[in-house]
Every structure is written in C-alpha cells, then in structure tokens.
Coordinates of C-alpha atoms in Angstrom, one line a residue:
M1 CA 0.0 0.0 0.0
V2 CA 2.7 2.5 1.1
R3 CA 5.6 3.1 -1.3
P4 CA 8.8 1.3 -0.2
N5 CA 10.5 4.7 -0.1
E6 CA 8.0 5.9 2.5
E7 CA 8.4 2.8 4.6
V8 CA 12.2 3.3 4.7
E9 CA 11.7 7.1 5.4
A10 CA 9.5 6.2 8.4
L11 CA 12.1 3.7 9.7
L12 CA 15.0 6.1 9.4
Q13 CA 13.0 8.9 11.0
E14 CA 12.2 6.5 13.9
Y15 CA 15.9 5.6 14.2
A16 CA 16.7 9.3 14.4
D17 CA 14.2 9.8 17.2
L18 CA 15.6 6.7 19.0
I19 CA 19.1 8.2 18.8
A20 CA 17.9 11.4 20.2
I21 CA 16.0 9.7 23.1
T22 CA 19.0 7.6 24.1
G23 CA 21.3 10.6 24.2
G24 CA 23.1 9.9 21.0
E25 CA 25.0 12.5 19.0
A26 CA 22.8 15.2 17.6
F27 CA 24.7 15.3 14.3
K28 CA 24.0 11.5 13.8
A29 CA 20.2 12.0 14.4
R30 CA 20.2 14.9 12.0
A31 CA 22.0 12.7 9.4
Y32 CA 19.3 10.1 9.6
E33 CA 16.6 12.7 9.4
K34 CA 18.1 14.1 6.3
A35 CA 18.5 10.7 4.7
A36 CA 14.9 9.8 5.6
R37 CA 13.7 12.9 3.7
A38 CA 15.9 12.3 0.8
I39 CA 14.7 8.7 0.4
G40 CA 11.1 9.6 0.9
G41 CA 11.4 12.1 -2.0
H42 CA 13.5 10.0 -4.3
P43 CA 11.5 9.2 -7.5
A44 CA 12.9 5.7 -8.0
D45 CA 11.8 2.7 -5.9
V46 CA 14.6 2.2 -3.4
S47 CA 13.7 -1.5 -3.0
H48 CA 15.1 -2.0 -6.4
L49 CA 18.5 -0.3 -5.6
D50 CA 21.6 -1.9 -4.3
A51 CA 23.9 -0.2 -1.8
A52 CA 25.8 1.5 -4.5
G53 CA 22.6 2.9 -6.1
L54 CA 21.4 4.0 -2.7
R55 CA 24.6 6.0 -2.0
K56 CA 23.9 8.1 -5.1
I57 CA 20.9 9.6 -3.2
P58 CA 22.0 12.8 -1.5
G59 CA 22.6 12.3 2.3
V60 CA 22.8 8.5 2.0
G61 CA 26.2 7.2 3.1
R62 CA 27.5 3.7 3.3
S63 CA 26.1 2.9 6.8
I64 CA 22.6 4.1 6.0
A65 CA 22.6 2.4 2.6
E66 CA 23.5 -0.9 4.3
K67 CA 20.6 -0.5 6.7
V68 CA 18.2 0.1 3.8
V69 CA 19.4 -3.0 2.0
E70 CA 19.0 -5.0 5.2
Y71 CA 15.4 -3.7 5.7
V72 CA 14.4 -4.4 2.1
R73 CA 15.9 -7.9 2.3
T74 CA 14.6 -8.9 5.8
G75 CA 11.9 -6.5 6.8
R76 CA 13.9 -5.4 9.9
V77 CA 17.1 -3.6 10.9
A78 CA 19.0 -5.1 13.8
V79 CA 20.3 -1.8 15.2
V80 CA 16.9 -0.3 15.1
E81 CA 15.5 -3.3 17.0
E82 CA 18.2 -3.0 19.6
K83 CA 17.4 0.7 20.1
R84 CA 13.7 0.0 20.3
A85 CA 14.4 -2.6 23.1
L86 CA 16.1 0.2 25.1
I87 CA 13.1 2.4 25.0
P88 CA 9.8 1.6 26.8
A89 CA 6.9 1.3 24.4
G90 CA 5.1 4.1 26.4
V91 CA 7.8 6.5 25.6
R92 CA 7.5 5.9 21.9
E93 CA 3.7 6.5 22.4
L94 CA 4.5 9.9 24.0
I95 CA 6.7 10.9 21.0
A96 CA 3.6 10.9 18.8
I97 CA 2.3 13.9 20.8
P98 CA 2.9 17.1 18.8
T99 CA 5.0 19.7 20.6
L100 CA 6.6 17.1 23.0
G101 CA 9.7 15.7 21.4
P102 CA 11.9 12.6 22.2
K103 CA 14.1 14.1 25.0
R104 CA 11.2 15.4 27.0
A105 CA 9.3 12.1 26.5
M106 CA 12.2 10.3 28.0
A107 CA 12.5 12.8 30.9
L108 CA 8.9 12.3 31.8
Y109 CA 9.3 8.6 31.9
E110 CA 12.5 8.7 34.0
D111 CA 11.4 11.4 36.4
L112 CA 7.7 10.7 36.7
H113 CA 7.3 7.2 35.3
I114 CA 4.8 8.5 32.7
S115 CA 4.4 5.9 29.9
S116 CA 1.1 6.8 28.3
V117 CA -0.8 9.8 26.9
D118 CA -3.6 9.4 29.6
Q119 CA -1.0 9.4 32.4
L120 CA 0.6 12.5 31.0
A121 CA -2.7 14.3 30.8
D122 CA -3.4 13.4 34.4
A123 CA 0.0 14.6 35.5
I124 CA -0.5 17.9 33.8
E125 CA -3.9 18.3 35.5
A126 CA -2.2 17.7 38.8
E127 CA 0.5 20.3 37.9
K128 CA 3.3 17.7 38.3
L129 CA 5.3 18.8 35.3
R130 CA 6.1 22.4 36.1
D131 CA 8.7 21.6 38.7
L132 CA 10.8 19.5 36.3
K133 CA 13.8 21.1 34.7
G134 CA 12.9 22.3 31.2
F135 CA 9.2 22.3 31.8
G136 CA 6.8 25.0 33.1
E137 CA 3.3 26.2 33.0
R138 CA 3.6 27.3 29.3
T139 CA 5.1 23.9 28.4
E140 CA 2.1 22.2 30.1
E141 CA -0.3 24.2 28.0
N142 CA 1.6 23.4 24.8
I143 CA 1.7 19.6 25.6
L144 CA -2.0 19.6 26.5
H145 CA -2.7 21.2 23.1
G146 CA -0.6 18.5 21.5
I147 CA -2.6 15.8 23.3
A148 CA -5.8 17.4 22.0
L149 CA -4.5 17.4 18.5
L150 CA -3.5 13.7 18.8
R151 CA -6.9 12.7 20.1
Q152 CA -8.7 14.8 17.5
A153 CA -6.9 13.0 14.7
G154 CA -8.0 9.7 16.3
G155 CA -8.0 6.9 13.8
R156 CA -8.3 9.1 10.8
I157 CA -5.6 8.9 8.2
P158 CA -4.2 11.5 5.7
L159 CA -6.0 11.9 2.4
S160 CA -2.9 10.9 0.5
T161 CA -2.4 7.7 2.4
A162 CA -6.0 6.7 1.9
M163 CA -5.8 7.6 -1.8
E164 CA -2.7 5.4 -2.4
T165 CA -4.4 2.5 -0.6
A166 CA -7.7 2.9 -2.4
E167 CA -6.2 3.2 -5.9
E168 CA -4.1 0.1 -5.4
I169 CA -7.1 -1.9 -4.4
V170 CA -9.3 -0.5 -7.1
T171 CA -6.7 -1.4 -9.7
G172 CA -6.4 -4.9 -8.5
I173 CA -10.1 -5.6 -8.2
S174 CA -10.9 -4.1 -11.5
L175 CA -9.0 -6.9 -13.2
I176 CA -11.3 -9.6 -11.7
T177 CA -13.5 -11.3 -14.3
G178 CA -17.1 -9.9 -14.1
C179 CA -16.2 -6.4 -12.8
E180 CA -18.1 -3.8 -14.8
H181 CA -17.2 -0.9 -12.6
C182 CA -15.0 -0.3 -9.5
A183 CA -14.3 2.9 -7.7
Y184 CA -13.7 4.4 -4.3
A185 CA -16.5 6.4 -2.7
G186 CA -17.1 8.0 0.8
S187 CA -15.2 10.8 2.3
L188 CA -12.2 9.9 0.1
R189 CA -14.1 10.7 -3.1
R190 CA -15.2 13.9 -1.5
M191 CA -11.5 14.7 -0.9
R192 CA -11.8 15.3 2.9
E193 CA -8.5 16.2 4.4
T194 CA -8.5 13.1 6.5
V195 CA -10.3 9.8 6.1
G196 CA -11.8 7.5 8.7
D197 CA -12.0 4.4 6.4
I198 CA -12.1 3.6 2.7
D199 CA -15.3 2.7 0.8
I200 CA -14.9 0.7 -2.4
L201 CA -17.8 0.0 -4.6
V202 CA -18.0 -2.7 -7.3
A203 CA -20.7 -3.3 -10.0
A204 CA -20.9 -7.0 -10.8
R205 CA -23.5 -9.8 -11.1
R206 CA -21.7 -12.0 -8.5
S207 CA -20.2 -10.7 -5.3
A208 CA -18.2 -13.7 -4.0
P209 CA -15.1 -13.3 -6.2
F210 CA -14.6 -9.7 -5.1
M211 CA -15.2 -10.3 -1.4
D212 CA -12.7 -13.2 -1.5
A213 CA -10.2 -11.2 -3.4
L214 CA -10.2 -8.4 -0.8
T215 CA -9.6 -10.8 2.1
E216 CA -6.7 -12.4 0.2
L217 CA -4.8 -9.2 -0.7
P218 CA -1.1 -9.3 0.5
S219 CA -1.8 -6.1 2.4
T220 CA -4.8 -7.5 4.4
A221 CA -3.8 -8.0 8.0
E222 CA -7.3 -8.7 9.5
V223 CA -10.7 -9.7 8.1
V224 CA -13.2 -7.7 10.1
A225 CA -16.3 -9.0 8.3
H226 CA -16.8 -11.3 5.3
G227 CA -20.3 -11.4 3.7
T228 CA -22.1 -11.4 0.4
K229 CA -23.1 -7.7 0.5
K230 CA -20.2 -6.2 2.4
T231 CA -16.7 -7.3 3.4
S232 CA -14.4 -5.3 5.7
I233 CA -10.7 -5.7 6.2
R234 CA -7.9 -3.9 8.0
T235 CA -4.6 -3.4 6.1
V236 CA -1.2 -3.8 7.5
D237 CA -1.1 -0.1 7.8
G238 CA -4.2 -0.1 10.1
V239 CA -6.6 1.3 7.4
Q240 CA -10.1 -0.2 7.4
V241 CA -11.5 -0.9 3.9
D242 CA -15.2 -1.7 3.3
L243 CA -16.1 -3.3 0.0
R244 CA -19.7 -3.4 -1.3
V245 CA -20.9 -5.1 -4.5
V246 CA -24.1 -3.8 -6.3
R247 CA -25.7 -5.0 -9.5
P248 CA -24.6 -3.1 -12.6
D249 CA -28.0 -1.5 -13.1
A250 CA -27.8 0.1 -9.6
W251 CA -24.2 1.5 -10.0
G252 CA -25.2 5.2 -10.2
A253 CA -27.5 4.9 -7.1
G254 CA -24.9 3.1 -5.2
M255 CA -22.2 5.6 -5.9
Q256 CA -24.5 8.5 -5.0
Y257 CA -25.5 6.8 -1.8
F258 CA -22.0 5.7 -0.6
T259 CA -20.3 8.9 -1.6
G260 CA -22.4 10.9 0.9
S261 CA -22.0 12.9 2.9
K262 CA -24.8 12.0 5.4
A263 CA -26.2 15.5 5.4
H264 CA -26.2 15.7 1.6
N265 CA -27.9 12.3 1.3
I266 CA -30.6 13.4 3.8
R267 CA -31.3 16.4 1.5
T268 CA -31.5 14.3 -1.6
R269 CA -33.8 11.7 0.1
T270 CA -36.0 14.5 1.3
I271 CA -36.4 15.9 -2.2
A272 CA -37.2 12.4 -3.4
V273 CA -40.0 12.1 -0.8
H274 CA -41.5 15.4 -1.9
L275 CA -41.6 14.0 -5.4
G276 CA -43.3 10.8 -4.3
L277 CA -40.1 8.8 -4.7
K278 CA -37.8 6.7 -2.5
L279 CA -34.0 6.9 -2.8
S280 CA -31.7 4.2 -1.7
E281 CA -28.4 2.6 -2.7
Y282 CA -30.4 0.4 -5.0
G283 CA -32.1 3.2 -7.0
L284 CA -34.8 5.8 -7.1
F285 CA -38.2 4.2 -6.9
E286 CA -41.8 5.3 -7.0
T287 CA -43.3 5.2 -3.5
E288 CA -46.5 3.7 -4.8
G289 CA -45.9 0.6 -6.9
G290 CA -42.2 0.5 -6.4
R291 CA -41.2 1.0 -10.0
R292 CA -37.5 2.0 -10.4
V293 CA -37.2 5.3 -12.3
A294 CA -33.4 5.9 -12.1
S295 CA -30.3 4.0 -10.9
R296 CA -27.7 3.4 -13.7
S297 CA -25.7 6.6 -13.3
E298 CA -25.4 9.4 -10.8
E299 CA -26.4 11.9 -13.5
E300 CA -29.6 10.0 -14.1
V301 CA -30.4 9.9 -10.3
Y302 CA -29.8 13.6 -9.9
A303 CA -31.7 14.6 -13.0
R304 CA -34.8 12.7 -11.8
L305 CA -34.5 14.8 -8.6
G306 CA -34.5 18.0 -10.7
L307 CA -30.7 18.6 -10.0
P308 CA -27.6 18.7 -12.2
W309 CA -24.8 16.2 -11.4
I310 CA -23.1 17.6 -8.3
P311 CA -19.3 17.1 -8.0
P312 CA -18.5 14.8 -5.0
T313 CA -16.3 17.5 -3.4
L314 CA -19.3 19.7 -3.0
R315 CA -21.6 17.1 -1.4
E316 CA -21.5 18.5 2.2
D317 CA -24.9 20.2 2.4
R318 CA -23.2 23.7 2.2
G319 CA -25.6 25.1 -0.3
E320 CA -24.9 22.8 -3.2
I321 CA -28.5 21.6 -3.3
E322 CA -29.9 25.1 -3.4
A323 CA -27.4 26.2 -6.0
G324 CA -28.2 23.2 -8.2
L325 CA -32.0 23.9 -8.0
R326 CA -31.3 27.5 -9.1
G327 CA -29.0 26.5 -11.9
E328 CA -26.0 28.2 -10.2
L329 CA -23.7 25.3 -9.3
P330 CA -20.1 26.4 -10.0
E331 CA -17.9 24.7 -12.7
V332 CA -15.2 23.9 -10.2
V333 CA -11.5 24.0 -11.0
T334 CA -9.9 20.7 -12.1
E335 CA -6.3 19.5 -12.5
R336 CA -6.6 20.0 -16.2
D337 CA -7.2 23.7 -15.6
I338 CA -3.9 24.2 -13.8
R339 CA -1.3 25.7 -16.2
G340 CA 1.7 25.8 -13.7
D341 CA 3.0 25.4 -10.2
L342 CA 3.9 28.7 -8.4
H343 CA 5.6 27.3 -5.3
T344 CA 8.4 24.7 -5.5
H345 CA 11.9 24.1 -4.1
T346 CA 15.2 22.7 -5.3
D347 CA 18.3 21.3 -3.5
L348 CA 19.7 24.9 -3.3
T349 CA 17.8 25.1 0.0
D350 CA 15.7 22.3 1.6
G351 CA 14.5 20.6 -1.6
L352 CA 16.0 17.2 -2.6
T353 CA 16.3 17.5 -6.3
P354 CA 18.5 19.7 -8.6
L355 CA 16.9 22.6 -10.5
E356 CA 17.3 21.0 -13.9
E357 CA 15.5 17.8 -12.9
M358 CA 12.6 19.6 -11.2
V359 CA 12.1 21.7 -14.3
A360 CA 12.1 18.7 -16.6
A361 CA 9.6 16.9 -14.4
A362 CA 7.3 19.9 -14.4
A363 CA 7.5 20.1 -18.2
A364 CA 6.6 16.4 -18.4
R365 CA 3.3 17.3 -16.6
G366 CA 2.4 19.6 -19.5
Y367 CA 2.7 22.9 -17.7
A368 CA 2.8 26.1 -19.6
Y369 CA 4.9 27.8 -16.8
Y370 CA 6.6 26.9 -13.6
A371 CA 8.1 28.9 -10.7
V372 CA 11.2 28.0 -8.7
T373 CA 10.8 29.6 -5.2
D374 CA 13.6 28.5 -2.9
H375 CA 13.8 29.9 0.6
A376 CA 15.2 33.4 1.4
P377 CA 18.0 34.1 3.9
N378 CA 16.0 34.8 7.0
L379 CA 15.3 31.1 7.3
S380 CA 18.9 30.8 8.4
M381 CA 19.1 27.0 8.3
E382 CA 18.8 27.1 4.5
R383 CA 22.0 29.3 4.2
M384 CA 20.6 31.3 1.3
T385 CA 22.7 34.3 0.1
D386 CA 22.3 37.0 -2.5
E387 CA 25.1 35.4 -4.6
K388 CA 23.4 31.9 -4.5
V389 CA 20.0 33.2 -5.6
L390 CA 21.4 35.4 -8.4
A391 CA 23.4 32.5 -9.7
Q392 CA 20.2 30.4 -9.7
R393 CA 18.4 33.1 -11.6
E394 CA 21.0 32.8 -14.4
R395 CA 20.4 29.1 -14.5
V396 CA 16.6 29.6 -14.6
R397 CA 16.9 32.1 -17.4
S398 CA 19.1 29.7 -19.4
L399 CA 16.4 26.9 -19.1
D400 CA 13.5 29.2 -19.9
G401 CA 11.5 27.8 -22.8
K402 CA 13.9 24.8 -23.3
H403 CA 11.4 22.1 -22.2
H404 CA 8.4 22.0 -24.6
G405 CA 8.3 25.7 -24.5
M406 CA 7.5 25.9 -20.7
R407 CA 8.2 29.3 -19.4
L408 CA 10.1 29.7 -16.1
L409 CA 9.5 32.2 -13.3
H410 CA 12.3 32.8 -10.9
G411 CA 10.9 33.4 -7.4
T412 CA 11.5 33.0 -3.7
E413 CA 9.7 32.0 -0.6
L414 CA 10.1 34.8 1.8
N415 CA 9.8 34.6 5.6
I416 CA 7.2 36.9 7.2
G417 CA 8.8 38.1 10.3
P418 CA 7.1 38.9 13.7
G419 CA 6.3 42.5 12.5
G420 CA 5.3 41.5 9.0
E421 CA 8.7 42.3 7.5
V422 CA 10.2 40.0 4.8
D423 CA 13.7 39.1 3.7
W424 CA 15.6 41.4 1.3
P425 CA 14.9 45.0 0.5
D426 CA 12.3 46.1 -2.1
E427 CA 15.0 46.9 -4.7
F428 CA 16.4 43.4 -4.5
L429 CA 12.9 41.8 -4.5
R430 CA 12.0 43.6 -7.7
G431 CA 14.3 41.3 -9.6
F432 CA 12.1 38.3 -8.9
D433 CA 9.2 37.3 -11.1
I434 CA 7.2 36.1 -8.1
C435 CA 7.4 36.2 -4.4
V436 CA 5.6 33.8 -2.0
A437 CA 5.7 35.0 1.6
A438 CA 4.9 32.7 4.5
V439 CA 5.1 32.4 8.3
H440 CA 7.8 30.0 9.5
S441 CA 8.2 31.0 13.2
H442 CA 6.6 32.8 16.2
F443 CA 3.5 30.8 15.8
T444 CA 2.0 31.7 19.2
A445 CA 2.0 35.5 19.0
G446 CA -1.2 37.1 20.1
R447 CA -4.2 37.4 17.7
A448 CA -3.8 41.2 17.1
A449 CA -0.1 40.9 16.4
T450 CA -0.5 37.9 14.1
T451 CA -3.2 39.7 12.2
R452 CA -1.1 42.8 11.7
R453 CA 1.8 40.6 10.7
L454 CA -0.1 39.0 7.8
V455 CA -1.8 42.2 6.7
R456 CA 1.5 44.0 6.5
A457 CA 2.9 41.2 4.3
C458 CA -0.1 41.5 2.0
E459 CA 0.5 45.3 1.8
N460 CA 4.1 44.7 0.6
P461 CA 4.0 45.5 -3.1
Q462 CA 6.6 42.8 -3.8
V463 CA 4.6 40.0 -2.1
N464 CA 2.3 38.1 -4.6
I465 CA 1.1 35.0 -2.6
I466 CA 0.7 34.3 1.1
G467 CA 2.0 30.7 1.3
H468 CA 0.3 28.1 3.6
P469 CA -1.5 31.0 5.3
T470 CA -2.5 29.4 8.6
T471 CA 0.7 27.3 9.0
R472 CA -1.3 24.4 10.2
L473 CA 0.1 20.8 10.1
L474 CA -2.8 18.4 10.2
G475 CA -2.8 16.4 13.5
K476 CA 0.4 18.1 14.6
R477 CA 0.1 21.8 14.7
P478 CA -3.0 24.1 14.8
G479 CA -3.3 27.2 12.6
I480 CA -2.0 30.5 13.9
D481 CA -4.5 32.7 15.7
A482 CA -5.4 35.6 13.5
D483 CA -8.5 37.5 12.4
L484 CA -8.7 35.8 9.0
D485 CA -11.5 37.9 7.7
E486 CA -9.3 41.0 8.2
V487 CA -6.5 39.1 6.4
F488 CA -8.8 38.0 3.6
A489 CA -10.0 41.6 3.1
A490 CA -6.4 42.8 2.9
C491 CA -5.6 40.2 0.3
A492 CA -8.6 41.3 -1.8
R493 CA -7.7 45.0 -1.4
T494 CA -4.0 44.6 -2.3
G495 CA -4.2 42.0 -5.0
T496 CA -2.4 39.3 -3.0
A497 CA -3.3 35.7 -3.6
L498 CA -3.8 33.1 -0.9
E499 CA -2.2 29.8 -1.4
I500 CA -3.9 26.4 -1.2
N501 CA -0.9 24.4 -0.3
A502 CA -1.3 20.9 -1.6
Q503 CA 1.1 19.1 0.8
P504 CA -1.1 16.4 2.3
D505 CA -0.1 17.4 5.9
R506 CA -1.0 21.0 5.2
L507 CA -3.9 21.5 2.8
D508 CA -3.7 25.1 3.8
L509 CA -6.0 27.0 3.3
G510 CA -8.6 24.5 4.3
D511 CA -12.0 24.4 2.6
E512 CA -14.0 26.3 5.1
D513 CA -11.5 29.2 5.1
I514 CA -11.5 29.1 1.3
L515 CA -15.3 29.6 1.3
R516 CA -14.9 32.6 3.6
A517 CA -12.0 34.1 1.6
R518 CA -13.9 33.7 -1.6
H519 CA -16.7 35.9 -0.4
H520 CA -14.1 38.7 0.2
G521 CA -13.1 38.5 -3.5
V522 CA -9.7 36.9 -2.9
R523 CA -7.7 35.1 -5.6
F524 CA -6.0 31.9 -4.9
A525 CA -3.0 29.8 -6.1
V526 CA -3.1 26.0 -5.9
D527 CA 0.6 25.0 -5.4
T528 CA 2.4 21.9 -4.4
D529 CA 5.3 23.4 -2.4
A530 CA 7.1 20.4 -3.9
H531 CA 10.6 19.6 -2.4
S532 CA 11.1 16.6 -4.8
I533 CA 9.7 15.3 -8.1
P534 CA 7.1 12.9 -6.5
Q535 CA 5.6 15.8 -4.6
L536 CA 4.6 17.5 -7.9
A537 CA 1.8 15.0 -8.0
Y538 CA 0.4 16.4 -4.8
L539 CA -1.4 18.9 -6.9
R540 CA -4.5 16.7 -7.0
Y541 CA -5.0 17.2 -3.2
G542 CA -4.8 20.9 -3.5
V543 CA -7.3 20.9 -6.4
G544 CA -9.6 18.7 -4.4
T545 CA -9.4 21.2 -1.5
A546 CA -10.0 24.1 -3.9
Q547 CA -13.1 22.3 -5.2
R548 CA -14.4 21.8 -1.7
G549 CA -14.1 25.6 -1.4
W550 CA -16.2 26.1 -4.5
L551 CA -13.4 27.6 -6.5
T552 CA -13.7 28.0 -10.3
P553 CA -10.8 28.4 -12.7
D554 CA -11.2 32.1 -12.7
D555 CA -10.6 32.2 -8.9
V556 CA -7.2 30.4 -9.3
I557 CA -4.4 32.5 -10.7
N558 CA -2.3 29.5 -12.0
T559 CA -5.1 28.5 -14.3
W560 CA -4.7 31.8 -16.2
P561 CA -2.6 32.4 -19.3
L562 CA 0.9 33.7 -18.6
R563 CA 0.2 37.2 -19.8
R564 CA -2.8 37.6 -17.4
L565 CA -0.8 36.0 -14.6
R566 CA 2.1 38.5 -15.1
R567 CA -0.3 41.4 -14.9
F568 CA -1.6 40.1 -11.6
L569 CA 2.0 39.5 -10.3
A570 CA 2.8 43.2 -11.1
K571 CA 0.3 44.3 -8.4
D572 CA -0.9 47.3 -10.4
G573 CA 2.5 47.8 -12.0
R574 CA 4.4 48.4 -8.8
R575 CA 6.9 45.6 -9.3

C-alpha cells in the first residue's frame, strides 16, 4: 500500500528519534533525518536499488545504505530493533504527541514514570510537570494542546495515504472477471483532508469473487467481516477498507449513496419524498408501486430529482442543493485547468532535487509555466545568500522555454517576520518574477499581532502570494490565531493571492477558510510546495481542496494564461 520509499523514510526517522531519546550524538540523528527525507522524496523505488545505487541519493552514506538494504531484504534492521528494546513502548507512544519531542518524553518517563498519553494528561492536570527542569506552565499548556490534536486525529488517516491504498485496491479488483465498474466512494471521493475508512464499490452480477479477493490481498492484516453484500478488512497499515458489490444496473444509485455525505444524502432523500419517490443505494423508486425510475448513473439519479450532477467534493450540504436547483452550481476547478505550479523548491535550499531535474519533471506534466521559489536568507538554516539566488536566476533564465516551451519564473519563498517584514529590501525583490511569503516562526504570538503581521505582508508591493496561510500541520500543529477575515480583506484589497498548499499534511488553506475568503473576493494559487519530483503529483490534493471551497478556474491565478498571470503579479504595475 505504502511506497517502499515511504516505509524506509519512516524507519530512518524513527531511528533518528531513538538516537535522540537515548542521548546519541545530535549530528547523527540529523544525518538520519536528512537521509529519511531524501529517500522519501526519491523518484525511483529504493527497494530495487543496491547499496551503490542508494549511495547516489544525497545524504545517504555507506552505513545508511546498508541498513536500507537490510530492511528491504529482511523487513527489519538489527540496530533499530536494539534501540527499540532500550526504550519503553510508552515513551514511543509519547513521542507521537505534537510539541513534546523525544528528549522530553524520556525525561517524563525517567522522572515521573509516565508511559502513556492518559498518564501525561493526568500529570499535567495535577501540575506535576512544572517543577521539572525544562518544563513549566507554558510547556504544560503546549503539551495539552498537542494531546488534544493527537486525540482529535483519532483513527483518521491523511488523504494521500487513503488515496494510495484505495487506488491500489481498485486497480487490483478491476482486473477480476465480471467487474463492470470499480471505484472508491465515501469521504475519500469527497476529498476530505483526513479519512476514517475507505469505501470501495464494485458493480458486478456476482459478489463472491470480489469479497474473497479483498480478504486475500497481501496487504490484508485482518478480516473484520466477510459477507455477500459487504466485506471489511484492516490493512497492515491499520486502514479499514469496506467493499460493497451492487448490481450493474444500480451502479449510479450506489455511488451516489455511498459517496455521501450523510447531510447531503438526507437532503436528496427529502427531495425524493416530496416527489413521491424513495431513494436508496439500489435506485430511485416510485413510492406507490415500487417502479424503479433511475439508478444506472449518478447523472440519471440527480436529473430525476431536478438537479444537475453535483461534484463529489461539493456534497457536504453547504448550499450545493440550493445552487443546483437555481442552476447556479459552479464549474469547479480541475487538475486539467492548472497551467503551472507557483511554489516549488530545489536542492539549493531544503529541496531534494536539482533545478534541472525539477524543471524537466514539471514540463513532463504539461505545464505552460513553472516557478522556482527557494527559501530566502531569514530562514537561516537554509543558508541562502544574494550570490546563490542570483546564480540560480541565471540558470533559470538559461532553461526558460527549453522544455516543450514551458516558461520559467524565478521566485523566492520569503519569511514573514514577527512584525510583517520580509527578507531582502524592495529593490532586490523587484528582480524576482514572483514572491511567495509565509510564516515559519513565532506561531504563538497574540491574535492582534499575528493579524497585523499578515496584513503588513499583504500590503508589501513585492509579495504576490501568502503561502500556507495558517501554517497548520494536520494532526500536529494548529493554525495560527489571526482575524482571518481581516487578512482576507487585505488580500482582496492589495491583489495578493492566498495559497492552497497541496502538501497532504497542510492542505492550507482548508476548505472552510477558502469559502470565507472567496466571499471577500480573494484570488488563490493552488501550489504543491514540492521539495522533490514525486511531490509535484500532490497537486491533486490541492485541487480537491479548492473544489471543496467552490473555486472556479477564474478564482485560481495559476489557471490563467501567462500574460494575465504576469499582470496580476505586477500588483498594479508596482513591481
């Protein structure tokens, strides 16, 4: 289900954490973290590489390569097992709490014998932490917030993880004789940012072959239920998958019903009742007599209810029914509408891939234009300098138009400081084609200060896009506290776009904030923030989030032709 690269990335990251917990050298832990990221973002399947091939990946030395080979060959790494044995399982549970960290987790275990999340919450309530060295009242508040985030995430999984699992299962099941249709449904089809479980629907005349096939998948760890109408399994990654089989002539009704949401389905069933009909997963039937009047396609079902086909991403009962009845349902943006990516990185800063390779990969996606936006110097860990970025500009200019005519924009991702200031003076910034500005620090400043910070960045004539505007990390970090309506108004007033960051752990802005911002007249950019070639494919998650926010192509600046985009980036000619 999960790419081998991601499995290895998780293993090496765990080993880095274990090194930190056991008091190992900080540089060694950082080396494993760097290698983990490099392998996770490597485009080739590392399970097919030998040690020599692995060592060609930046940050992967001889020792790390040998561990990867050992894991691919045996499914385990001896030194990792040894480290795990030194650490109580409860401490590893504590590490999962956002804001805590490995060293503090170990300190809590050694000093207070805390080995579970519940014990930690009780200890904080009893104010036992504040007397420990390195802890305090503010630390307790931060950890409590981290526990709340962990519990809020519950058993839900990231959209991207669910998508990879679902598509692999759909591909396999579609090959079984007798399958007329197979697709995923539920919250995954609606592109929710996290997914509780995966719903797979099959149209076939016999259900048994498909039910049996699901239970026999290599990735199936547990069979939860095995029946003729529904089978549920849990994968080795802990994801529950529910498979249902419907007759081919009920496919449309089944997809409409199992896609949901619950609130949307209640509305469609209510409309059916008012029309003297009954709607179920088997079809749309006349209440009197029971004659089926629609079922083969979703379009047919919706049409019989007096509605246009409603995109799955809109089916949340947030006005889509009313808009459909009025004939005002938006033509939402699609991946095909996106002409270019406006926020990406290379190995000049924290990316994993050289400029030339990122450009070639973007061109292969059929883009008309593409922006390179490496970090600016105020993010000191990236060690950017004027000389480095100007040298990159020359390389970008030399590649402009060389790949299928794709035009290149040289940009930067600026850091929005505590007062709203950004890296580099205006005169230097005028040399860039595009500037993305984002918050990377001081996340806990007060609401008024954070709002002023973002508004000031919007008012900067050199800033074109506010990147990952709330800074949230799903299940790990909440968004910053700001008066977003004031920020949205400032974006609309100054001609500054808001980013929909497609990284699966961000999806920032989220759909509800997009809906609010749209009413202010804000423009948006759907970007991947890609740090490696595989991450360019994250665009689909950003587009799904944009659809959930009811955005049309006209709302999204990177669907526009380059000439119109350049006019927008000029911010009324001030660049």
